[in-house]
PDB file of C-alpha atoms in Angstrom:
ATOM      1  CA  MET A   1     147.357 -60.833  -1.754  1.00 66.00           C
ATOM      2  CA  ASN A   2     143.915 -60.675  -0.784  1.00 84.00           C
ATOM      3  CA  PRO A   3     141.638 -57.669  -0.971  1.00 92.00           C
ATOM      4  CA  SER A   4     139.682 -57.119   1.829  1.00 96.00           C
ATOM      5  CA  VAL A   5     135.577 -56.915   2.689  1.00 98.00           C
ATOM      6  CA  LYS A   6     133.836 -53.740   2.683  1.00 98.00           C
ATOM      7  CA  ILE A   7     130.350 -53.867   3.633  1.00 99.00           C
ATOM      8  CA  PHE A   8     128.693 -50.470   3.154  1.00 99.00           C
ATOM      9  CA  SER A   9     125.384 -48.989   3.662  1.00 98.00           C
ATOM     10  CA  GLY A  10     122.866 -46.972   1.501  1.00 96.00           C
ATOM     11  CA  THR A  11     119.835 -45.156   4.107  1.00 96.00           C
ATOM     12  CA  GLY A  12     116.981 -47.252   2.930  1.00 95.00           C
ATOM     13  CA  SER A  13     119.306 -50.761   4.098  1.00 97.00           C
ATOM     14  CA  GLN A  14     121.021 -49.846   7.366  1.00 97.00           C
ATOM     15  CA  GLU A  15     119.546 -51.671   9.689  1.00 98.00           C
ATOM     16  CA  LEU A  16     120.137 -54.250   7.735  1.00 98.00           C
ATOM     17  CA  ALA A  17     123.072 -54.241   6.651  1.00 98.00           C
ATOM     18  CA  GLN A  18     124.173 -53.657   9.534  1.00 98.00           C
ATOM     19  CA  LYS A  19     123.205 -57.320  10.182  1.00 98.00           C
ATOM     20  CA  ILE A  20     124.755 -58.605   7.443  1.00 98.00           C
ATOM     21  CA  ALA A  21     127.944 -56.656   8.610  1.00 98.00           C
ATOM     22  CA  LYS A  22     127.476 -58.578  11.787  1.00 98.00           C
ATOM     23  CA  ARG A  23     126.752 -62.127  10.845  1.00 97.00           C
ATOM     24  CA  PHE A  24     129.918 -61.833   8.196  1.00 97.00           C
ATOM     25  CA  GLY A  25     131.953 -61.016  10.767  1.00 97.00           C
ATOM     26  CA  ALA A  26     132.865 -57.023  10.002  1.00 96.00           C
ATOM     27  CA  PRO A  27     132.030 -54.162  10.671  1.00 97.00           C
ATOM     28  CA  LEU A  28     130.235 -52.199   8.512  1.00 98.00           C
ATOM     29  CA  GLY A  29     131.538 -49.424   6.862  1.00 98.00           C
ATOM     30  CA  LYS A  30     131.710 -45.413   6.927  1.00 98.00           C
ATOM     31  CA  ILE A  31     130.258 -43.225   4.632  1.00 98.00           C
ATOM     32  CA  ASN A  32     128.285 -40.217   5.013  1.00 97.00           C
ATOM     33  CA  ILE A  33     125.155 -39.477   3.008  1.00 96.00           C
ATOM     34  CA  GLN A  34     125.992 -35.669   2.473  1.00 96.00           C
ATOM     35  CA  LYS A  35     122.565 -34.001   2.192  1.00 94.00           C
ATOM     36  CA  PHE A  36     121.719 -30.265   0.597  1.00 96.00           C
ATOM     37  CA  SER A  37     118.977 -27.656   0.869  1.00 96.00           C
ATOM     38  CA  ASP A  38     117.756 -28.083  -2.322  1.00 96.00           C
ATOM     39  CA  GLY A  39     117.228 -32.004  -2.007  1.00 92.00           C
ATOM     40  CA  GLU A  40     120.283 -33.612  -3.489  1.00 96.00           C
ATOM     41  CA  PHE A  41     123.095 -35.766  -1.775  1.00 96.00           C
ATOM     42  CA  GLN A  42     126.084 -37.070  -1.774  1.00 97.00           C
ATOM     43  CA  PRO A  43     128.170 -40.149  -0.650  1.00 97.00           C
ATOM     44  CA  VAL A  44     131.000 -39.817   0.440  1.00 98.00           C
ATOM     45  CA  PHE A  45     133.562 -43.094   1.771  1.00 98.00           C
ATOM     46  CA  LEU A  46     134.214 -41.929   4.901  1.00 98.00           C
ATOM     47  CA  GLU A  47     138.046 -44.628   4.667  1.00 98.00           C
ATOM     48  CA  SER A  48     139.992 -45.964   2.627  1.00 98.00           C
ATOM     49  CA  ILE A  49     138.485 -48.742   0.284  1.00 98.00           C
ATOM     50  CA  ARG A  50     141.498 -48.803  -2.985  1.00 98.00           C
ATOM     51  CA  GLY A  51     141.569 -52.180  -3.985  1.00 98.00           C
ATOM     52  CA  ASP A  52     139.157 -53.370  -1.881  1.00 98.00           C
ATOM     53  CA  TYR A  53     135.901 -55.545  -2.155  1.00 98.00           C
ATOM     54  CA  VAL A  54     133.228 -53.438  -2.152  1.00 99.00           C
ATOM     55  CA  PHE A  55     129.774 -54.581  -1.365  1.00 99.00           C
ATOM     56  CA  LEU A  56     126.274 -51.669  -1.230  1.00 99.00           C
ATOM     57  CA  VAL A  57     123.601 -52.994   0.760  1.00 99.00           C
ATOM     58  CA  GLN A  58     120.581 -50.963  -0.484  1.00 98.00           C
ATOM     59  CA  SER A  59     117.020 -51.802  -1.140  1.00 98.00           C
ATOM     60  CA  THR A  60     115.392 -49.683  -4.156  1.00 97.00           C
ATOM     61  CA  PHE A  61     112.152 -48.883  -2.221  1.00 95.00           C
ATOM     62  CA  ALA A  62     110.317 -45.829  -3.415  1.00 90.00           C
ATOM     63  CA  PRO A  63     110.823 -43.148  -3.403  1.00 88.00           C
ATOM     64  CA  THR A  64     113.373 -42.889  -6.202  1.00 94.00           C
ATOM     65  CA  ASP A  65     116.142 -41.131  -3.913  1.00 96.00           C
ATOM     66  CA  ASN A  66     116.578 -44.894  -2.582  1.00 97.00           C
ATOM     67  CA  LEU A  67     117.793 -45.720  -6.393  1.00 98.00           C
ATOM     68  CA  MET A  68     119.511 -42.181  -7.144  1.00 98.00           C
ATOM     69  CA  GLU A  69     121.565 -43.736  -3.691  1.00 98.00           C
ATOM     70  CA  LEU A  70     123.064 -46.417  -4.772  1.00 98.00           C
ATOM     71  CA  LEU A  71     124.287 -45.647  -8.159  1.00 99.00           C
ATOM     72  CA  LEU A  72     125.894 -42.527  -6.374  1.00 99.00           C
ATOM     73  CA  MET A  73     127.705 -45.286  -4.410  1.00 99.00           C
ATOM     74  CA  ILE A  74     128.204 -47.663  -6.346  1.00 99.00           C
ATOM     75  CA  ASP A  75     130.377 -44.309  -8.811  1.00 99.00           C
ATOM     76  CA  ALA A  76     132.347 -43.083  -6.029  1.00 98.00           C
ATOM     77  CA  ALA A  77     133.645 -46.364  -5.385  1.00 99.00           C
ATOM     78  CA  LYS A  78     134.449 -46.972  -8.645  1.00 98.00           C
ATOM     79  CA  ARG A  79     136.051 -43.451  -8.454  1.00 98.00           C
ATOM     80  CA  ALA A  80     137.765 -44.623  -5.038  1.00 98.00           C
ATOM     81  CA  SER A  81     139.995 -47.329  -6.990  1.00 98.00           C
ATOM     82  CA  ALA A  82     137.713 -50.208  -5.350  1.00 98.00           C
ATOM     83  CA  TYR A  83     138.818 -53.652  -6.723  1.00 98.00           C
ATOM     84  CA  LYS A  84     135.610 -55.120  -7.090  1.00 98.00           C
ATOM     85  CA  ILE A  85     131.979 -53.331  -6.574  1.00 99.00           C
ATOM     86  CA  VAL A  86     128.951 -55.590  -6.009  1.00 99.00           C
ATOM     87  CA  ALA A  87     125.251 -54.320  -5.376  1.00 99.00           C
ATOM     88  CA  VAL A  88     123.519 -56.302  -2.631  1.00 99.00           C
ATOM     89  CA  ILE A  89     119.663 -54.762  -3.146  1.00 99.00           C
ATOM     90  CA  PRO A  90     117.720 -56.758  -1.567  1.00 98.00           C
ATOM     91  CA  TYR A  91     114.375 -55.801  -2.610  1.00 98.00           C
ATOM     92  CA  PHE A  92     114.882 -54.829  -6.597  1.00 98.00           C
ATOM     93  CA  GLY A  93     112.226 -51.514  -7.106  1.00 96.00           C
ATOM     94  CA  PHE A  94     110.951 -51.297 -10.555  1.00 97.00           C
ATOM     95  CA  ALA A  95     110.863 -55.785 -10.941  1.00 95.00           C
ATOM     96  CA  ARG A  96     107.406 -55.225 -12.161  1.00 94.00           C
ATOM     97  CA  GLN A  97     107.831 -52.911 -14.576  1.00 94.00           C
ATOM     98  CA  ASP A  98     109.253 -56.266 -16.418  1.00 93.00           C
ATOM     99  CA  ARG A  99     107.741 -56.169 -20.324  1.00 92.00           C
ATOM    100  CA  LYS A 100     105.890 -54.035 -22.251  1.00 92.00           C
ATOM    101  CA  ASP A 101     102.276 -55.129 -21.791  1.00 86.00           C
ATOM    102  CA  LYS A 102     100.607 -51.546 -23.257  1.00 89.00           C
ATOM    103  CA  PRO A 103     101.485 -49.008 -25.356  1.00 94.00           C
ATOM    104  CA  ARG A 104     103.347 -46.174 -24.740  1.00 95.00           C
ATOM    105  CA  VAL A 105     105.470 -47.786 -21.382  1.00 95.00           C
ATOM    106  CA  ALA A 106     108.737 -48.431 -20.573  1.00 96.00           C
ATOM    107  CA  ILE A 107     110.260 -51.546 -19.325  1.00 96.00           C
ATOM    108  CA  GLY A 108     111.683 -49.483 -15.999  1.00 96.00           C
ATOM    109  CA  ALA A 109     113.032 -53.244 -15.031  1.00 96.00           C
ATOM    110  CA  LYS A 110     115.996 -52.582 -17.692  1.00 97.00           C
ATOM    111  CA  LEU A 111     116.282 -49.619 -17.512  1.00 97.00           C
ATOM    112  CA  VAL A 112     117.314 -49.810 -14.153  1.00 98.00           C
ATOM    113  CA  ALA A 113     119.598 -52.528 -15.160  1.00 98.00           C
ATOM    114  CA  LYS A 114     121.458 -50.518 -17.369  1.00 98.00           C
ATOM    115  CA  LEU A 115     122.006 -47.679 -14.356  1.00 98.00           C
ATOM    116  CA  ILE A 116     123.455 -49.619 -12.766  1.00 99.00           C
ATOM    117  CA  GLU A 117     125.768 -51.529 -15.033  1.00 98.00           C
ATOM    118  CA  ALA A 118     126.325 -48.047 -16.456  1.00 98.00           C
ATOM    119  CA  ALA A 119     127.544 -46.571 -12.652  1.00 98.00           C
ATOM    120  CA  GLY A 120     130.159 -49.699 -12.287  1.00 98.00           C
ATOM    121  CA  ALA A 121     128.839 -51.889 -10.637  1.00 99.00           C
ATOM    122  CA  ASP A 122     131.094 -55.867 -11.295  1.00 98.00           C
ATOM    123  CA  ARG A 123     127.761 -58.233  -9.751  1.00 98.00           C
ATOM    124  CA  VAL A 124     124.479 -57.751  -8.579  1.00 98.00           C
ATOM    125  CA  VAL A 125     123.066 -59.879  -5.466  1.00 98.00           C
ATOM    126  CA  THR A 126     119.566 -59.921  -4.670  1.00 97.00           C
ATOM    127  CA  MET A 127     116.692 -61.705  -3.975  1.00 97.00           C
ATOM    128  CA  ASP A 128     113.318 -62.797  -5.170  1.00 96.00           C
ATOM    129  CA  LEU A 129     113.024 -60.974  -8.086  1.00 95.00           C
ATOM    130  CA  HIS A 130     108.617 -59.958  -9.178  1.00 94.00           C
ATOM    131  CA  ALA A 131     109.640 -61.651 -13.165  1.00 91.00           C
ATOM    132  CA  ALA A 132     112.619 -63.755 -12.803  1.00 89.00           C
ATOM    133  CA  GLN A 133     114.268 -62.943 -16.259  1.00 92.00           C
ATOM    134  CA  ILE A 134     115.236 -59.722 -15.100  1.00 95.00           C
ATOM    135  CA  GLN A 135     118.421 -61.357 -14.648  1.00 95.00           C
ATOM    136  CA  GLY A 136     118.993 -61.418 -18.075  1.00 96.00           C
ATOM    137  CA  PHE A 137     118.643 -57.329 -18.629  1.00 97.00           C
ATOM    138  CA  PHE A 138     122.039 -57.714 -17.317  1.00 97.00           C
ATOM    139  CA  ASP A 139     125.361 -58.103 -18.803  1.00 98.00           C
ATOM    140  CA  ILE A 140     126.884 -58.843 -15.377  1.00 98.00           C
ATOM    141  CA  PRO A 141     126.588 -61.444 -12.880  1.00 96.00           C
ATOM    142  CA  VAL A 142     123.272 -61.782 -10.791  1.00 96.00           C
ATOM    143  CA  ASP A 143     123.003 -64.068  -8.108  1.00 95.00           C
ATOM    144  CA  HIS A 144     119.911 -64.345  -7.703  1.00 94.00           C
ATOM    145  CA  LEU A 145     118.439 -65.197  -3.856  1.00 95.00           C
ATOM    146  CA  ASP A 146     115.357 -66.805  -2.883  1.00 93.00           C
ATOM    147  CA  SER A 147     113.233 -65.957   0.120  1.00 94.00           C
ATOM    148  CA  SER A 148     112.297 -70.436   0.303  1.00 92.00           C
ATOM    149  CA  ALA A 149     115.110 -70.837   2.441  1.00 91.00           C
ATOM    150  CA  ILE A 150     114.090 -68.091   5.138  1.00 94.00           C
ATOM    151  CA  PHE A 151     110.736 -69.441   4.452  1.00 96.00           C
ATOM    152  CA  ILE A 152     110.940 -72.976   4.480  1.00 94.00           C
ATOM    153  CA  PRO A 153     111.829 -73.768   8.001  1.00 93.00           C
ATOM    154  CA  TYR A 154     108.946 -71.528   9.237  1.00 97.00           C
ATOM    155  CA  ILE A 155     106.929 -73.806   7.993  1.00 97.00           C
ATOM    156  CA  GLU A 156     108.725 -76.524   8.929  1.00 95.00           C
ATOM    157  CA  LYS A 157     108.551 -75.457  12.783  1.00 96.00           C
ATOM    158  CA  LEU A 158     103.958 -74.487  12.619  1.00 96.00           C
ATOM    159  CA  LYS A 159     103.688 -78.334  11.992  1.00 95.00           C
ATOM    160  CA  LEU A 160     100.537 -78.094   9.743  1.00 95.00           C
ATOM    161  CA  LYS A 161      98.734 -81.346   9.585  1.00 91.00           C
ATOM    162  CA  ASN A 162      97.014 -80.531   6.165  1.00 94.00           C
ATOM    163  CA  LEU A 163      99.159 -77.890   4.442  1.00 97.00           C
ATOM    164  CA  THR A 164      98.007 -76.702   1.633  1.00 97.00           C
ATOM    165  CA  PHE A 165      99.409 -73.806  -0.436  1.00 97.00           C
ATOM    166  CA  ALA A 166      98.267 -71.090  -2.426  1.00 96.00           C
ATOM    167  CA  ALA A 167      99.203 -69.033  -5.255  1.00 93.00           C
ATOM    168  CA  PRO A 168      97.324 -65.389  -4.771  1.00 89.00           C
ATOM    169  CA  ASP A 169      97.623 -65.277  -8.417  1.00 85.00           C
ATOM    170  CA  VAL A 170      98.363 -67.019 -11.935  1.00 83.00           C
ATOM    171  CA  GLY A 171     101.983 -65.306 -12.315  1.00 82.00           C
ATOM    172  CA  SER A 172     103.209 -66.660  -8.538  1.00 87.00           C
ATOM    173  CA  THR A 173     102.653 -70.528  -9.272  1.00 91.00           C
ATOM    174  CA  ASN A 174     105.743 -71.026 -10.339  1.00 90.00           C
ATOM    175  CA  ARG A 175     107.041 -70.103  -7.167  1.00 90.00           C
ATOM    176  CA  VAL A 176     104.841 -71.758  -5.149  1.00 94.00           C
ATOM    177  CA  ARG A 177     105.004 -74.885  -6.542  1.00 94.00           C
ATOM    178  CA  GLU A 178     108.534 -75.385  -6.156  1.00 91.00           C
ATOM    179  CA  ILE A 179     107.949 -75.168  -2.461  1.00 94.00           C
ATOM    180  CA  ALA A 180     104.828 -77.512  -2.510  1.00 95.00           C
ATOM    181  CA  ASN A 181     106.984 -79.829  -4.098  1.00 92.00           C
ATOM    182  CA  TYR A 182     109.365 -79.905  -1.269  1.00 91.00           C
ATOM    183  CA  PHE A 183     106.662 -80.878   1.005  1.00 94.00           C
ATOM    184  CA  ASN A 184     104.990 -82.796  -1.154  1.00 94.00           C
ATOM    185  CA  ALA A 185     101.648 -81.368  -0.711  1.00 96.00           C
ATOM    186  CA  GLU A 186      99.133 -80.272  -2.613  1.00 95.00           C
ATOM    187  CA  MET A 187      98.243 -76.457  -4.007  1.00 95.00           C
ATOM    188  CA  VAL A 188      95.569 -74.135  -4.771  1.00 94.00           C
ATOM    189  CA  ILE A 189      95.586 -70.904  -7.189  1.00 92.00           C
ATOM    190  CA  CYS A 190      93.380 -67.839  -7.084  1.00 88.00           C
ATOM    191  CA  ASP A 191      93.044 -66.376 -10.375  1.00 83.00           C
ATOM    192  CA  LYS A 192      92.296 -62.416 -10.218  1.00 68.00           C
ATOM    193  CA  HIS A 193      90.907 -60.345 -12.566  1.00 66.00           C
ATOM    194  CA  ARG A 194      92.228 -56.510 -11.878  1.00 58.00           C
ATOM    195  CA  LYS A 195      89.692 -53.649 -13.077  1.00 59.00           C
ATOM    196  CA  ARG A 196      92.902 -51.427 -12.626  1.00 60.00           C
ATOM    197  CA  ALA A 197      96.462 -51.090 -10.731  1.00 59.00           C
ATOM    198  CA  ASN A 198      95.802 -51.856  -6.887  1.00 51.00           C
ATOM    199  CA  GLU A 199      92.535 -52.810  -7.923  1.00 56.00           C
ATOM    200  CA  ILE A 200      90.981 -56.328  -8.249  1.00 52.00           C
ATOM    201  CA  ALA A 201      87.711 -56.950  -9.943  1.00 55.00           C
ATOM    202  CA  SER A 202      86.852 -60.741  -9.407  1.00 67.00           C
ATOM    203  CA  MET A 203      88.208 -63.591  -8.697  1.00 76.00           C
ATOM    204  CA  VAL A 204      87.650 -67.475  -8.061  1.00 85.00           C
ATOM    205  CA  VAL A 205      89.995 -70.639  -6.101  1.00 86.00           C
ATOM    206  CA  ILE A 206      91.135 -72.854  -8.260  1.00 86.00           C
ATOM    207  CA  GLY A 207      91.679 -77.009  -6.091  1.00 89.00           C
ATOM    208  CA  ASP A 208      89.835 -78.024  -3.153  1.00 91.00           C
ATOM    209  CA  VAL A 209      90.629 -76.171   0.206  1.00 93.00           C
ATOM    210  CA  GLU A 210      87.947 -77.826   3.044  1.00 95.00           C
ATOM    211  CA  GLY A 211      89.297 -77.898   5.885  1.00 96.00           C
ATOM    212  CA  LYS A 212      93.346 -77.127   5.062  1.00 97.00           C
ATOM    213  CA  ASP A 213      95.207 -75.060   6.774  1.00 98.00           C
ATOM    214  CA  ILE A 214      97.029 -72.640   3.625  1.00 97.00           C
ATOM    215  CA  VAL A 215      99.530 -70.909   3.006  1.00 98.00           C
ATOM    216  CA  LEU A 216      99.720 -68.163   0.745  1.00 97.00           C
ATOM    217  CA  ILE A 217     102.833 -67.667  -0.833  1.00 97.00           C
ATOM    218  CA  ASP A 218     104.059 -64.409  -3.148  1.00 96.00           C
ATOM    219  CA  ASP A 219     106.803 -61.907  -3.514  1.00 96.00           C
ATOM    220  CA  ILE A 220     105.485 -58.355  -3.249  1.00 96.00           C
ATOM    221  CA  CYS A 221     103.008 -56.673  -0.416  1.00 96.00           C
ATOM    222  CA  ASP A 222     101.710 -53.814  -1.366  1.00 96.00           C
ATOM    223  CA  THR A 223      98.249 -52.628  -0.259  1.00 94.00           C
ATOM    224  CA  ALA A 224      97.326 -56.710   0.909  1.00 95.00           C
ATOM    225  CA  GLY A 225      94.743 -56.326  -1.743  1.00 91.00           C
ATOM    226  CA  THR A 226      95.233 -59.171  -3.621  1.00 88.00           C
ATOM    227  CA  LEU A 227      96.290 -61.825  -0.368  1.00 93.00           C
ATOM    228  CA  THR A 228      93.730 -60.624   1.732  1.00 94.00           C
ATOM    229  CA  LYS A 229      91.368 -61.127  -0.691  1.00 91.00           C
ATOM    230  CA  ALA A 230      92.742 -64.708  -1.757  1.00 92.00           C
ATOM    231  CA  ALA A 231      92.532 -64.682   2.016  1.00 94.00           C
ATOM    232  CA  GLY A 232      89.214 -64.047   1.955  1.00 94.00           C
ATOM    233  CA  LEU A 233      87.668 -66.476  -0.358  1.00 92.00           C
ATOM    234  CA  LEU A 234      90.130 -69.129   0.768  1.00 94.00           C
ATOM    235  CA  LYS A 235      87.826 -69.794   4.373  1.00 95.00           C
ATOM    236  CA  GLU A 236      85.071 -68.814   2.222  1.00 93.00           C
ATOM    237  CA  LYS A 237      85.561 -72.140   0.480  1.00 93.00           C
ATOM    238  CA  GLY A 238      86.367 -74.190   3.320  1.00 95.00           C
ATOM    239  CA  ALA A 239      90.072 -73.598   4.615  1.00 96.00           C
ATOM    240  CA  LYS A 240      91.047 -74.103   8.353  1.00 97.00           C
ATOM    241  CA  SER A 241      93.538 -71.432   8.514  1.00 97.00           C
ATOM    242  CA  VAL A 242      94.932 -69.062   6.213  1.00 97.00           C
ATOM    243  CA  ARG A 243      98.076 -67.482   6.932  1.00 98.00           C
ATOM    244  CA  ALA A 244     100.386 -65.759   4.291  1.00 98.00           C
ATOM    245  CA  LEU A 245     104.348 -65.860   3.826  1.00 98.00           C
ATOM    246  CA  CYS A 246     105.523 -62.485   1.140  1.00 98.00           C
ATOM    247  CA  THR A 247     109.026 -61.324   0.970  1.00 98.00           C
ATOM    248  CA  HIS A 248     109.086 -57.556   0.386  1.00 98.00           C
ATOM    249  CA  PRO A 249     106.939 -55.528   2.518  1.00 98.00           C
ATOM    250  CA  ILE A 250     106.118 -52.304   0.570  1.00 97.00           C
ATOM    251  CA  LEU A 251     102.706 -52.495   3.294  1.00 97.00           C
ATOM    252  CA  SER A 252     101.781 -49.710   1.124  1.00 95.00           C
ATOM    253  CA  GLY A 253      98.282 -46.912   1.327  1.00 94.00           C
ATOM    254  CA  LYS A 254      96.232 -49.074   3.722  1.00 95.00           C
ATOM    255  CA  ALA A 255      97.956 -52.363   3.588  1.00 96.00           C
ATOM    256  CA  TYR A 256      99.153 -52.160   7.581  1.00 97.00           C
ATOM    257  CA  GLU A 257      94.542 -52.181   7.862  1.00 97.00           C
ATOM    258  CA  THR A 258      93.672 -54.284   5.646  1.00 96.00           C
ATOM    259  CA  ILE A 259      95.917 -56.488   6.967  1.00 97.00           C
ATOM    260  CA  GLU A 260      94.844 -55.999  10.768  1.00 97.00           C
ATOM    261  CA  ASN A 261      91.155 -56.367   9.514  1.00 96.00           C
ATOM    262  CA  SER A 262      91.315 -60.005   6.706  1.00 96.00           C
ATOM    263  CA  VAL A 263      91.060 -63.309   8.344  1.00 97.00           C
ATOM    264  CA  LEU A 264      94.836 -64.017   8.347  1.00 98.00           C
ATOM    265  CA  GLU A 265      96.272 -66.001  10.720  1.00 97.00           C
ATOM    266  CA  GLU A 266      99.607 -64.289  10.665  1.00 98.00           C
ATOM    267  CA  MET A 267     101.433 -62.630   7.549  1.00 98.00           C
ATOM    268  CA  VAL A 268     105.233 -63.155   7.355  1.00 98.00           C
ATOM    269  CA  VAL A 269     107.564 -61.702   5.371  1.00 98.00           C
ATOM    270  CA  CYS A 270     111.052 -60.468   5.620  1.00 98.00           C
ATOM    271  CA  ASP A 271     113.597 -57.656   6.042  1.00 98.00           C
ATOM    272  CA  THR A 272     114.796 -56.922   2.416  1.00 98.00           C
ATOM    273  CA  ILE A 273     112.132 -53.542   3.303  1.00 98.00           C
ATOM    274  CA  PRO A 274     112.461 -51.967   6.800  1.00 97.00           C
ATOM    275  CA  MET A 275     108.758 -52.212   8.036  1.00 94.00           C
ATOM    276  CA  GLU A 276     107.119 -48.575   9.170  1.00 90.00           C
ATOM    277  CA  LYS A 277     105.388 -49.840  11.752  1.00 90.00           C
ATOM    278  CA  SER A 278     104.426 -53.261  13.718  1.00 90.00           C
ATOM    279  CA  SER A 279     101.552 -55.429  14.002  1.00 93.00           C
ATOM    280  CA  ASP A 280     100.589 -58.181  15.778  1.00 94.00           C
ATOM    281  CA  LYS A 281      99.861 -59.417  12.655  1.00 97.00           C
ATOM    282  CA  ILE A 282     102.361 -59.345  10.589  1.00 98.00           C
ATOM    283  CA  LYS A 283     105.812 -61.222  11.971  1.00 98.00           C
ATOM    284  CA  VAL A 284     109.689 -60.062  10.240  1.00 98.00           C
ATOM    285  CA  LEU A 285     111.935 -63.039   9.211  1.00 98.00           C
ATOM    286  CA  SER A 286     115.976 -61.707   8.903  1.00 98.00           C
ATOM    287  CA  VAL A 287     117.500 -61.983   4.931  1.00 97.00           C
ATOM    288  CA  ALA A 288     120.862 -61.149   7.020  1.00 97.00           C
ATOM    289  CA  ASP A 289     122.706 -65.005   7.103  1.00 95.00           C
ATOM    290  CA  LEU A 290     121.939 -65.694   3.539  1.00 95.00           C
ATOM    291  CA  PHE A 291     122.784 -62.330   2.435  1.00 97.00           C
ATOM    292  CA  ALA A 292     126.054 -62.987   4.290  1.00 96.00           C
ATOM    293  CA  ILE A 293     126.707 -66.577   3.218  1.00 94.00           C
ATOM    294  CA  ALA A 294     125.867 -64.953  -1.037  1.00 95.00           C
ATOM    295  CA  ILE A 295     127.956 -62.334   0.697  1.00 96.00           C
ATOM    296  CA  ARG A 296     131.241 -64.526   1.682  1.00 96.00           C
ATOM    297  CA  ASN A 297     130.654 -67.051  -0.872  1.00 94.00           C
ATOM    298  CA  ALA A 298     130.775 -64.486  -4.088  1.00 94.00           C
ATOM    299  CA  TYR A 299     134.609 -63.244  -2.089  1.00 95.00           C
ATOM    300  CA  GLU A 300     136.039 -66.974  -1.935  1.00 93.00           C
ATOM    301  CA  ASN A 301     134.702 -67.320  -5.856  1.00 91.00           C
ATOM    302  CA  LYS A 302     132.264 -70.348  -3.819  1.00 90.00           C
ATOM    303  CA  SER A 303     128.766 -71.643  -5.656  1.00 86.00           C
ATOM    304  CA  ILE A 304     125.510 -69.966  -4.884  1.00 84.00           C
ATOM    305  CA  THR A 305     123.464 -72.244  -5.820  1.00 75.00           C
ATOM    306  CA  SER A 306     123.092 -74.369  -2.744  1.00 65.00           C
ATOM    307  CA  LEU A 307     121.024 -71.728  -1.289  1.00 68.00           C
ATOM    308  CA  PHE A 308     118.056 -72.191  -3.916  1.00 67.00           C
ATOM    309  CA  ILE A 309     115.153 -74.868  -3.318  1.00 57.00           C
ATOM    310  CA  HIS A 310     115.903 -76.083  -6.756  1.00 51.00           C
ATOM    311  CA  SER A 311     119.062 -77.933  -5.655  1.00 55.00           C
ATOM    312  CA  GLN A 312     118.101 -78.036  -1.976  1.00 55.00           C
ATOM    313  CA  LEU A 313     115.523 -80.624  -3.584  1.00 53.00           C
ATOM    314  CA  ARG A 314     118.043 -82.390  -5.749  1.00 55.00           C
ATOM    315  CA  GLU A 315     119.948 -83.206  -2.518  1.00 56.00           C
ATOM    316  CA  ARG A 316     116.783 -84.727  -0.982  1.00 55.00           C
ATOM    317  CA  GLU A 317     116.496 -87.339  -3.949  1.00 55.00           C
ATOM    318  CA  ARG A 318     120.155 -87.865  -4.158  1.00 57.00           C
ATOM    319  CA  ALA A 319     119.765 -88.993  -0.276  1.00 59.00           C
ATOM    320  CA  ASN A 320     116.680 -90.657  -0.667  1.00 60.00           C
ATOM    321  CA  LYS A 321     118.154 -92.887  -3.743  1.00 57.00           C
TER     322      LYS A 321
END
């Protein structure tokens, strides 16, 4: 007898989890996050999960309560005798702390990976890690989904005549190059120098953007400083239009105001992190379908590789031969 699939959500991803469960074709499981007066909380499953294939949906954006909540849900599921426990983490927090880039600092991404393992997760499903090598911090399987499966159809619908892709910094070059290759389009790079965290001292554009419709691609939009500065510089260099596609909308500080006052035509983001407020310039695309497919494939022991852009490129190359 095959184990049943049960999908649960923490408080940080309830709306997305509802969509994922609906796309999967199962009701969202019942769980209560009991809050205590001292600020502590305790997840309580309100239905039996003994022998079930359990998927726990929770993005680990700030505050760290979201991470702690996920760890407690994993532990509770393990103690409730779940057959398998999969941590579905649309946005993996602390991913920017992926290396020791200065003395006497922690490698937060590695620590979080070990905490998730220690809590009892059997597998992790996530999307657009800030650094792909974070997958190697885990000793359990990691399914690393690619937002290009969401963004490519959107870009195709725009039907931009002079399409050129831009990397807002050197770190996003590989991500942008893959999508540019898919469209057989040109790519430019905005090379930045930071004065300090979240503050850019200078930026230059490498490549020709005169008369081009530019699409900036990045994984995280935090304060929106990098993206909007890059957009302004691209317009100064003669770009016809500039829009940005960004997977994870952290949007901290004055990000909403910064985007509203920028030269961006639009900012397109995914619903991996719930939006605090709406904006005429910000469009949200859902990742629910992609995660629902990933959950089904994981449950049925099917490949998830077909959801990745490099797989799509190989299929297209075979078809053209």
